[in-house]
Short mmCIF file of C-alpha atoms in Angstrom, two decimals:
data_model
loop_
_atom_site.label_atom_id
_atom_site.label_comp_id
_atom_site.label_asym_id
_atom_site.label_seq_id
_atom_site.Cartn_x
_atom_site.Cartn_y
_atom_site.Cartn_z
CA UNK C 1 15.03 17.77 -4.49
CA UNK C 2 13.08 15.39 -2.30
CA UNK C 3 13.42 11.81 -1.65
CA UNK C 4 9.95 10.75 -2.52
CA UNK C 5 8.56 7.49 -0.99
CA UNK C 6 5.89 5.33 -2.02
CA UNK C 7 4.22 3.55 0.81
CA UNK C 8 1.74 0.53 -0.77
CA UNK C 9 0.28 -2.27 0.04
CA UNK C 10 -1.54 -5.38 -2.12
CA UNK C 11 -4.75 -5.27 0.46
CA UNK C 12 -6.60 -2.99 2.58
CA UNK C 13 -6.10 -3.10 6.24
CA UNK C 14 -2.56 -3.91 6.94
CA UNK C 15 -1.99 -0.44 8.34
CA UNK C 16 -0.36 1.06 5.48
CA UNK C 17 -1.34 4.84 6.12
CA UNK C 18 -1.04 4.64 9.83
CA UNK C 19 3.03 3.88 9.08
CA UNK C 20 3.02 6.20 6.08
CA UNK C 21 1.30 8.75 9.00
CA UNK C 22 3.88 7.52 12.01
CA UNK C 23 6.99 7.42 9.26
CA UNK C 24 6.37 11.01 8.16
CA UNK C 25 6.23 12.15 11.76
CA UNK C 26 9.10 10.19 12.79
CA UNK C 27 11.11 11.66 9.58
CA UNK C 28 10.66 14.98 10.67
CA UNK C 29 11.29 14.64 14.56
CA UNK C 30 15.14 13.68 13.41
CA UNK C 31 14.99 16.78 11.98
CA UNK C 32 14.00 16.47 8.15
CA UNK C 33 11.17 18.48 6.56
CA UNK C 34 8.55 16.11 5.78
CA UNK C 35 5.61 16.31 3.79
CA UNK C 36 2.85 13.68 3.33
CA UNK C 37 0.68 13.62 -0.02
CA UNK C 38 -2.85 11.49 1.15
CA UNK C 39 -2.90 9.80 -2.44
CA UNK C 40 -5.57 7.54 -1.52
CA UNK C 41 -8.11 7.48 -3.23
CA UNK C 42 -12.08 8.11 -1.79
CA UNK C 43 -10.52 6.82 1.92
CA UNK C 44 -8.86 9.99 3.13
CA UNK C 45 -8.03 8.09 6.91
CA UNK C 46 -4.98 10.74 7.00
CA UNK C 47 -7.51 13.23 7.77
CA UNK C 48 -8.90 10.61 10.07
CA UNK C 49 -5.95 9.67 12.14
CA UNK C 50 -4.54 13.12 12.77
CA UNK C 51 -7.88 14.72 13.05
CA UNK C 52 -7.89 17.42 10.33
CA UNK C 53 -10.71 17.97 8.16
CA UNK C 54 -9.51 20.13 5.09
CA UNK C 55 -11.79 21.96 2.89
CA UNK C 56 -10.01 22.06 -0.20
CA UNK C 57 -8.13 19.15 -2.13
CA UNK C 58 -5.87 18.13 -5.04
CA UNK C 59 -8.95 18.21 -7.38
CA UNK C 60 -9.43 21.98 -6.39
CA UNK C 61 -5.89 22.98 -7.78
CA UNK C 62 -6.46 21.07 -10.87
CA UNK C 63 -9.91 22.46 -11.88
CA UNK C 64 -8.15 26.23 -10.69
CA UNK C 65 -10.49 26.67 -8.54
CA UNK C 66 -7.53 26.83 -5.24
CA UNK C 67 -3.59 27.05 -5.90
CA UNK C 68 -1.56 24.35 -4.00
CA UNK C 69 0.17 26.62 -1.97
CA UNK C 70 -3.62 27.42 -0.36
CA UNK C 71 -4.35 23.19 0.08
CA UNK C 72 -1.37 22.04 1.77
CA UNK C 73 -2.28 21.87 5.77
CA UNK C 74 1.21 22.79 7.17
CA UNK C 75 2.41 21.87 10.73
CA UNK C 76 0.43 18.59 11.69
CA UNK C 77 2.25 16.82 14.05
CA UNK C 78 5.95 18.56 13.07
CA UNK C 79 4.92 17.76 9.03
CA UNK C 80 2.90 19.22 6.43
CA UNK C 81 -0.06 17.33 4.54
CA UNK C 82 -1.44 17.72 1.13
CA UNK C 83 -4.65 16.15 0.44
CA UNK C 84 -4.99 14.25 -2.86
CA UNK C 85 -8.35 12.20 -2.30
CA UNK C 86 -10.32 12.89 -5.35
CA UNK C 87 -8.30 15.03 -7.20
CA UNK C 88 -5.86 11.82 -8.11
CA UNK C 89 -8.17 9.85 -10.05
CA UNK C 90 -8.53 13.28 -12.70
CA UNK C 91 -4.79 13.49 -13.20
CA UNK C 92 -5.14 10.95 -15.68
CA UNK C 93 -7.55 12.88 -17.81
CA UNK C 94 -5.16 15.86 -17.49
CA UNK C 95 -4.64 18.22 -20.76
CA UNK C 96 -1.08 19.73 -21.39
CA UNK C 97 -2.20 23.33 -20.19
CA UNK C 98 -3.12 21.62 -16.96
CA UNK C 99 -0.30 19.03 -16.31
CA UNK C 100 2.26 21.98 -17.16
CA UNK C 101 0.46 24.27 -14.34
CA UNK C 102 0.12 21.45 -11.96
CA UNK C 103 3.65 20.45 -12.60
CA UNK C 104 4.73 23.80 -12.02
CA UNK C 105 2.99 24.23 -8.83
CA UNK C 106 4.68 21.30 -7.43
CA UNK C 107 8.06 22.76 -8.50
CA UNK C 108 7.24 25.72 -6.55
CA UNK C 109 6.35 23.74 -3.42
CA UNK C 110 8.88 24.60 -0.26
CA UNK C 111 11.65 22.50 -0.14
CA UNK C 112 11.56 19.43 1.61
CA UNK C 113 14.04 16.03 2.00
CA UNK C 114 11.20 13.61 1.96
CA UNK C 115 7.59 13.75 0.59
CA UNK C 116 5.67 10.24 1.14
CA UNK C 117 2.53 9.52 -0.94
CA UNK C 118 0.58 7.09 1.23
CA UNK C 119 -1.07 5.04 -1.99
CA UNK C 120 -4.73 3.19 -2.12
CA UNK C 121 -4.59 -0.63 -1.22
CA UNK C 122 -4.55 -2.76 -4.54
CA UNK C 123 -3.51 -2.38 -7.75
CA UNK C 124 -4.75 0.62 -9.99
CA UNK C 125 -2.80 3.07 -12.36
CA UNK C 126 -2.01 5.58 -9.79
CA UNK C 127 -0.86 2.91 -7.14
CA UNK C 128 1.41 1.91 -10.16
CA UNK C 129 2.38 5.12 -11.43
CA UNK C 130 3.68 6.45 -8.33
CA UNK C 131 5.48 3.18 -7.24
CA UNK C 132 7.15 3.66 -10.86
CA UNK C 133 8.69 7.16 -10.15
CA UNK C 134 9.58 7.40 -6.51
CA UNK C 135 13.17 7.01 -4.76
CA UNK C 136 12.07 4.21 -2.45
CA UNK C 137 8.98 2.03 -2.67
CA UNK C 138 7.85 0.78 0.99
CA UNK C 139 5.70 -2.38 0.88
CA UNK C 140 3.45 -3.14 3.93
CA UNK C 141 2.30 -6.50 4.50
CA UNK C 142 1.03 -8.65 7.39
CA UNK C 143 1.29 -12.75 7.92
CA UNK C 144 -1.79 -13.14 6.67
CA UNK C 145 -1.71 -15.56 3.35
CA UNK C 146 -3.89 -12.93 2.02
CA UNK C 147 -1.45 -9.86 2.55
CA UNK C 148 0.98 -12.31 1.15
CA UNK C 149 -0.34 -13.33 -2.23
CA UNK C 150 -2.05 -9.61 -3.20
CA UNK C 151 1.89 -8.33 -2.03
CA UNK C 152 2.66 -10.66 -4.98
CA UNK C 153 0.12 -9.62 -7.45
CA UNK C 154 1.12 -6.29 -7.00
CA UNK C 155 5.02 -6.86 -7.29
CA UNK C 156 4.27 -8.56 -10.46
CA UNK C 157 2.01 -5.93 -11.99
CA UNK C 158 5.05 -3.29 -11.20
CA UNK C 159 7.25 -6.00 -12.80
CA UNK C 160 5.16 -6.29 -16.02
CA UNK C 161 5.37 -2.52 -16.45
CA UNK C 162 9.31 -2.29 -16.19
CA UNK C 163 9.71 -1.96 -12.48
CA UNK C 164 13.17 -3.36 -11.81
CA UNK C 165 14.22 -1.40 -8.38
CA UNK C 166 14.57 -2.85 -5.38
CA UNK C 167 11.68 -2.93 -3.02
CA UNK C 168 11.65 -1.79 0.78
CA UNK C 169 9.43 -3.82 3.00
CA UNK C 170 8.16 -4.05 6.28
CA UNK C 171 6.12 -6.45 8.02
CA UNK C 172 3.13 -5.35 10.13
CA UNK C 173 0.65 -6.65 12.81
CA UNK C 174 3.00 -9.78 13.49
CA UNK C 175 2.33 -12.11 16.50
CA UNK C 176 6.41 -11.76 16.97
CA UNK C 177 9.69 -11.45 14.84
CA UNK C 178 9.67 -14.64 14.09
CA UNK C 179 6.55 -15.36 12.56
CA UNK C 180 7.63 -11.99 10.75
CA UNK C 181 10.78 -13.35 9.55
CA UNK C 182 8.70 -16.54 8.00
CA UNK C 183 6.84 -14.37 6.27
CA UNK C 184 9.56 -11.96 4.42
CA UNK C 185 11.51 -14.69 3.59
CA UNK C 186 8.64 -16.87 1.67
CA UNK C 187 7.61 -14.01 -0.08
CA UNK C 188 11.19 -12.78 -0.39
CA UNK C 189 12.22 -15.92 -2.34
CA UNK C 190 8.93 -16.35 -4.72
CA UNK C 191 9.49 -12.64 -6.18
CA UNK C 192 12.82 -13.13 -6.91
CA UNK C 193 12.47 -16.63 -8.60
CA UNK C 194 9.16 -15.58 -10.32
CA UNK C 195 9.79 -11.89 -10.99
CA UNK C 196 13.76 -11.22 -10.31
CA UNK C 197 12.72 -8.38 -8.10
CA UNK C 198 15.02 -7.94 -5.05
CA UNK C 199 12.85 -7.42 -1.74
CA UNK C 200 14.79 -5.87 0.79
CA UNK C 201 13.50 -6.08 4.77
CA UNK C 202 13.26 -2.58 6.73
CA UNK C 203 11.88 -4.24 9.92
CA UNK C 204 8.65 -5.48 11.90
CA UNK C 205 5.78 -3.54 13.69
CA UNK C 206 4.30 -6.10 16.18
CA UNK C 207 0.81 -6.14 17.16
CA UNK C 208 -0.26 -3.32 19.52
CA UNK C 209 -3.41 -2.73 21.59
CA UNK C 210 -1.68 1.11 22.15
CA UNK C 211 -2.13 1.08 17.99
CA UNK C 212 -5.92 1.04 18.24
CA UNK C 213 -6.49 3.55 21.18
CA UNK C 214 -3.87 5.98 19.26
CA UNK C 215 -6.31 5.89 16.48
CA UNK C 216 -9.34 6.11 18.65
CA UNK C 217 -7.78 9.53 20.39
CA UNK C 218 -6.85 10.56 16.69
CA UNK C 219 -2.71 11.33 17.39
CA UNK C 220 0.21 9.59 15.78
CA UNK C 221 1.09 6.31 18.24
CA UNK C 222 5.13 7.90 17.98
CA UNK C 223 3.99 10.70 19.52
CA UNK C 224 1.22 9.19 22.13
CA UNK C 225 3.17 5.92 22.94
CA UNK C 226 6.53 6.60 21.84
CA UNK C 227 7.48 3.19 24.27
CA UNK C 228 5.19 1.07 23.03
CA UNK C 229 6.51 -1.77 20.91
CA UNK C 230 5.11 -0.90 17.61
CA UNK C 231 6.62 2.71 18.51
CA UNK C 232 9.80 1.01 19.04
CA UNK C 233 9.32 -1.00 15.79
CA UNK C 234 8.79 2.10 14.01
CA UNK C 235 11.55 4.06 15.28
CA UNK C 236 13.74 1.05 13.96
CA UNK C 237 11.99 0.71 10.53
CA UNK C 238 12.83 4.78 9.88
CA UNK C 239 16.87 4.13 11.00
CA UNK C 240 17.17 1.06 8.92
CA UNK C 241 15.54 3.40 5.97
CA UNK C 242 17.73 6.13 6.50
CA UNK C 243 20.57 4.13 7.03
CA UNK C 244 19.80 2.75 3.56
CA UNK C 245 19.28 5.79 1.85
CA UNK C 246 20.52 8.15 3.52
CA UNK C 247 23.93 8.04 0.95
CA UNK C 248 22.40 7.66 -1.78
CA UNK C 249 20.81 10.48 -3.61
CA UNK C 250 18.17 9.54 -5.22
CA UNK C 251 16.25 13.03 -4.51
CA UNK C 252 13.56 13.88 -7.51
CA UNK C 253 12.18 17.21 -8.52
CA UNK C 254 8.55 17.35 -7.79
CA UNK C 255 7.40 18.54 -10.98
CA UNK C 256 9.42 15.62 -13.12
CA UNK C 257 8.02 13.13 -10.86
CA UNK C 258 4.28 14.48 -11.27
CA UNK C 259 4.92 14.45 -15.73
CA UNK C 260 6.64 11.05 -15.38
CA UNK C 261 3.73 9.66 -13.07
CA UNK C 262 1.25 11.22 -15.88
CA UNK C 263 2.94 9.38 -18.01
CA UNK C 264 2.13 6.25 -16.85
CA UNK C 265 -1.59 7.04 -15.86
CA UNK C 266 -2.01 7.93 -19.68
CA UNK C 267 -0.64 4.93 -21.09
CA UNK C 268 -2.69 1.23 -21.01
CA UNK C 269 -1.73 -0.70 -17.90
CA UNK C 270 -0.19 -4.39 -18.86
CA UNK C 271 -1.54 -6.92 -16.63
CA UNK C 272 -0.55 -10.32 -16.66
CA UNK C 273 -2.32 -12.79 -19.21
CA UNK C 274 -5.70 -14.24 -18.70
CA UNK C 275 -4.84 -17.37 -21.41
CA UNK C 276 -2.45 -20.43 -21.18
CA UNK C 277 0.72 -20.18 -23.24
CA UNK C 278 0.56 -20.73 -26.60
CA UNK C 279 2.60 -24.23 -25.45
CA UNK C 280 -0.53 -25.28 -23.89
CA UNK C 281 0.58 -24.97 -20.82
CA UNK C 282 -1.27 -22.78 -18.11
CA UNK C 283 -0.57 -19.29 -17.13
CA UNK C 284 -0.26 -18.72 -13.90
CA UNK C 285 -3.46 -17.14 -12.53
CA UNK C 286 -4.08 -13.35 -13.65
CA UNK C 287 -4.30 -10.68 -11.48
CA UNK C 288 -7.12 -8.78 -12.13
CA UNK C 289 -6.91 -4.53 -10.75
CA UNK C 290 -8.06 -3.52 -7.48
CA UNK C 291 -8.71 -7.10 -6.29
CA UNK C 292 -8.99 -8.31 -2.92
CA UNK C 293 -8.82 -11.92 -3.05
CA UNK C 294 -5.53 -12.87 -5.00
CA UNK C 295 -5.18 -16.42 -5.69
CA UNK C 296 -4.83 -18.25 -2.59
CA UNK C 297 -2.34 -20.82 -1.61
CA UNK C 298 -2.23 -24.82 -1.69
CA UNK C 299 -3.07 -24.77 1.96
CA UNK C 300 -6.63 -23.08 1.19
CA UNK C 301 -7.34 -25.04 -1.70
CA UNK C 302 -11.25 -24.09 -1.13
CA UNK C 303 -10.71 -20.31 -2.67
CA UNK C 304 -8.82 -21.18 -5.73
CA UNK C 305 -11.47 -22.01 -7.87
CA UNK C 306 -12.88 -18.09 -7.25
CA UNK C 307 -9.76 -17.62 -9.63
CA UNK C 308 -9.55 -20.53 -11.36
CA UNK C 309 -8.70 -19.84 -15.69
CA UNK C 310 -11.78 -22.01 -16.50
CA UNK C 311 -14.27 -19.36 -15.11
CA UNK C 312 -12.44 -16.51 -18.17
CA UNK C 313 -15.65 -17.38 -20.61
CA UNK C 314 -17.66 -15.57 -18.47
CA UNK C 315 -15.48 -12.67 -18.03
CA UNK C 316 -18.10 -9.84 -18.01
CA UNK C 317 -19.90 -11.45 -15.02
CA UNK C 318 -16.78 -12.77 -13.14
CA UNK C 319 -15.37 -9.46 -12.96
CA UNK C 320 -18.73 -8.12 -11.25
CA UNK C 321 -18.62 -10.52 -9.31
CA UNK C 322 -14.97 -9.92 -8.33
CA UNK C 323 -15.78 -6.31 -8.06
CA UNK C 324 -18.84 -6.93 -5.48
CA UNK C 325 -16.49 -9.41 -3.31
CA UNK C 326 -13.90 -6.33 -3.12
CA UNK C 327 -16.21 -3.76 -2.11
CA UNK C 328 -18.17 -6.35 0.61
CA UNK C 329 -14.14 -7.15 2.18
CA UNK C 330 -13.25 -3.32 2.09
CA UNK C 331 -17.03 -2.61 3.59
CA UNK C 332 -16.14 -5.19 6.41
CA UNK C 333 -12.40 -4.65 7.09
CA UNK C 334 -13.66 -0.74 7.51
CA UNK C 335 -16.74 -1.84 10.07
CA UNK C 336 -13.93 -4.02 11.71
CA UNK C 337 -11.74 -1.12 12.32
CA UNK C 338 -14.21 1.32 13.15
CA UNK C 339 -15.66 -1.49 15.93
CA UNK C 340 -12.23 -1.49 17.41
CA UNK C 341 -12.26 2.33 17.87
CA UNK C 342 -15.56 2.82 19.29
CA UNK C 343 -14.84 0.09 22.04
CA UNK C 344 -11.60 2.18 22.72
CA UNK C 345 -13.82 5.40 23.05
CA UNK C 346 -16.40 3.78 25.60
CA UNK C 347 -14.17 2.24 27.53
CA UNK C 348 -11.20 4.19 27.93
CA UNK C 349 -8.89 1.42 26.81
CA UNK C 350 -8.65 -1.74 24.66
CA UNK C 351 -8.43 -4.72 26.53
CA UNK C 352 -6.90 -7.64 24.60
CA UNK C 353 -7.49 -6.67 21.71
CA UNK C 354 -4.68 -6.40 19.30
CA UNK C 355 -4.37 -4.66 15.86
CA UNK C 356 -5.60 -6.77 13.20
CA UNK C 357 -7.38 -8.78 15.12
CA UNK C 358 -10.59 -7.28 15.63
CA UNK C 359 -13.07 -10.98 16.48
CA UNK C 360 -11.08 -10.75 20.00
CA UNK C 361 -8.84 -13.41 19.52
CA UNK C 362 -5.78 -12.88 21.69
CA UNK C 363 -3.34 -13.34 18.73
CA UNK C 364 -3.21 -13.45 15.01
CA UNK C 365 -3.66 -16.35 13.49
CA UNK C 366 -0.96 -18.77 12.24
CA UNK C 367 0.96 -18.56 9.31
CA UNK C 368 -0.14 -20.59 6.25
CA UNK C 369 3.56 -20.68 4.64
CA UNK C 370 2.59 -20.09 0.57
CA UNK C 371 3.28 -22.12 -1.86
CA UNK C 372 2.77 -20.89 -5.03
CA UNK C 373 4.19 -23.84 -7.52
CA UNK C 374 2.28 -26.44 -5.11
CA UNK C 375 -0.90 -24.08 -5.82
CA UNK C 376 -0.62 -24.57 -9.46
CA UNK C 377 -0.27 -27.83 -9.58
CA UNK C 378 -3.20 -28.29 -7.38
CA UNK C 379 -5.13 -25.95 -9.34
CA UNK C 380 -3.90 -27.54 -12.83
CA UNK C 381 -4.69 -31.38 -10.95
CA UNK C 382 -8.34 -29.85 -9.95
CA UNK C 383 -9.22 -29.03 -13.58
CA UNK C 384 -7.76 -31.94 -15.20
CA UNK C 385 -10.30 -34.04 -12.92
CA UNK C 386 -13.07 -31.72 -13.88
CA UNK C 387 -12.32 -31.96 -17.32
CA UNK C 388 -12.55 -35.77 -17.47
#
């Protein structure tokens, strides 16, 4: 049985496959066969930062058209790849003639000691479903308040839906290990007094220019900087996982993992409430699926009223509106990233740039520290004044 690892994230562009892509590799140069399900849905940027471009997919096996034996791309990098892509979003529509062959086919997959499904960014069933079911769920996040408060949203979606593990989490793109540390820990403490979810810290990947250009020349940063320091930051995030682990056997057979993940896509997902308590008091704000812009902090009091309870009457258009905003950040944080690559392509090398930074500034920016009880009262303040 495999140890099967989720590795999520609450936003887009924190760098979540390229340490799903690294982790895998990493896993299976200490020897362990390794396989890497691209579970991401419409984005396949596996295929992008290894350079493979597979004909076949997940939704292939499921509409019989290929068996998964024939999909999986085997020996990329020292690990073996299946791609999910489209054929993730139609496992929720599965009947019971196809979830029994599909489960089957995964019990009849080679043996392997870890298989890591690289999620989308956000919250969605299948981000939710396979979080549920795995051994170990591995949450990337950056400093950014953003990163910070969709990490949340997420946690507490899992949370709603009977999620009680612990959670694995690394911090990525920071300035330094300090500004790391700040991080973890604020988010760290607001899970478990909101939630009671334990986070536990795997380690830090600091900002790397070598990041970018490993992208750019399409090869795993492990293997084409294994000195750099977000290698080095990686190498330590996969000991401190094994060494967590590693005694624990918490392998699952592939086929009960796909029904139980079913399981969940087929049932309604609860999401927290839009409405105030029938005390009167207010709810916290809800956390709508799949959004990027969870509610913000007290130090950007600006954004909260794009979440603010008051705007629920017009639900219908708010969530366009919500839905537009998403697709115009992923839109940009892609354009972003694909800037940064073709300046590494014309000239050679990136020069000051670093990852997750891409206007040119020569570091991220500073940490807001969140404050989520200081947010509501703000927000609760804000309306009271509106209301009078």
């Amino acid at each position: 049985m495999a140890k099967i690892i989720t590795v999520t994230s609450g936003k887009g562009g924190v760098g979540k496959t390229n340490i799903s892509v690294n982790l895998a590799v990493h896993l299976a140069q200490q020897g362990y066969r390794t396989c890497l399900f691209d579970a991401d849905l419409g984005l396949a940027n596996i295929n992008i930062l290894l350079g493979i471009y597979p004909e076949h997919n997940l939704e292939d096996v499921i509409d019989g058209r290929k068996k998964l034996a024939d999909i999986v791309v085997h020996e990329q990098n020292g690990i073996d790849i299946i791609p999910g892509s489209s054929g993730v979003a139609k496992m929720e529509s599965l009947t019971s003639q196809q979830l029994n062959s599909l489960a089957a086919a995964f019990g009849k997959l080679e043996a392997y000691d870890y298989l890591i499904f690289d999620t989308s960014a956000g919250i969605s069933k299948n981000v939710i479903a396979f979080c549920m079911n795995a051994s170990e769920v591995l949450l990337v996040i950056t400093p950014e308040p953003t990163s910070l408060t969709d990490a949340y949203a997420l946690i507490k979606v899992l949370s709603l839906n009977g999620f009680k593990q612990r959670v694995r989490v690394v911090v990525n793109q920071s300035k330094n290990p300090k500004n790391a540390q700040i991080a973890y820990t604020k988010l760290k403490d607001t899970v478990l007094k909101f939630l009671g979810i334990q986070l536990d810290p795997l380690g830090t990947i600091v900002s790397d220019a070598r990041v970018i250009e490993a992208v750019a020349a399409q090869k795993p940063f492990i293997i084409l900087y294994p000195n750099t320091p977000a290698a080095k930051g990686l190498k330590s995030v996969t000991a401190t996982l094994l060494e967590k682990t590693g005694d624990a056997d918490r392998g699952v057979a592939l086929d009960t993992f796909l029904k139980k993940c079913v399981d969940v896509l087929t049932v309604p997902l609860k999401l927290p409430p839009k409405k105030g308590r029938e005390s009167g008091q207010k709810e916290r704000p809800a956390v709508q699926p799949d959004r990027g812009d969870s509610p913000m902090p007290a130090a950007e009091p600006a954004q909260s009223p794009a979440t603010s309870p008051a705007q629920t009457a017009l639900q219908g258009d708010e969530t366009t509106r919500r839905l537009l905003e998403q697709l115009v950040e992923k839109v940009s944080a892609i354009s972003q990233e694909l800037s940064g690559i073709r300046t590494a392509l014309e000239q050679g090398a990136v020069a000051g740039l670093a990852p997750g930074v891409p206007d040119g500034r020569s570091e991220p920016p500073p940490i807001i520290p969140l404050d989520f009880e200081a947010f509501l009262a703000a927000q609760d303040a804000g309306e009271g004044k509106a209301a009078s």
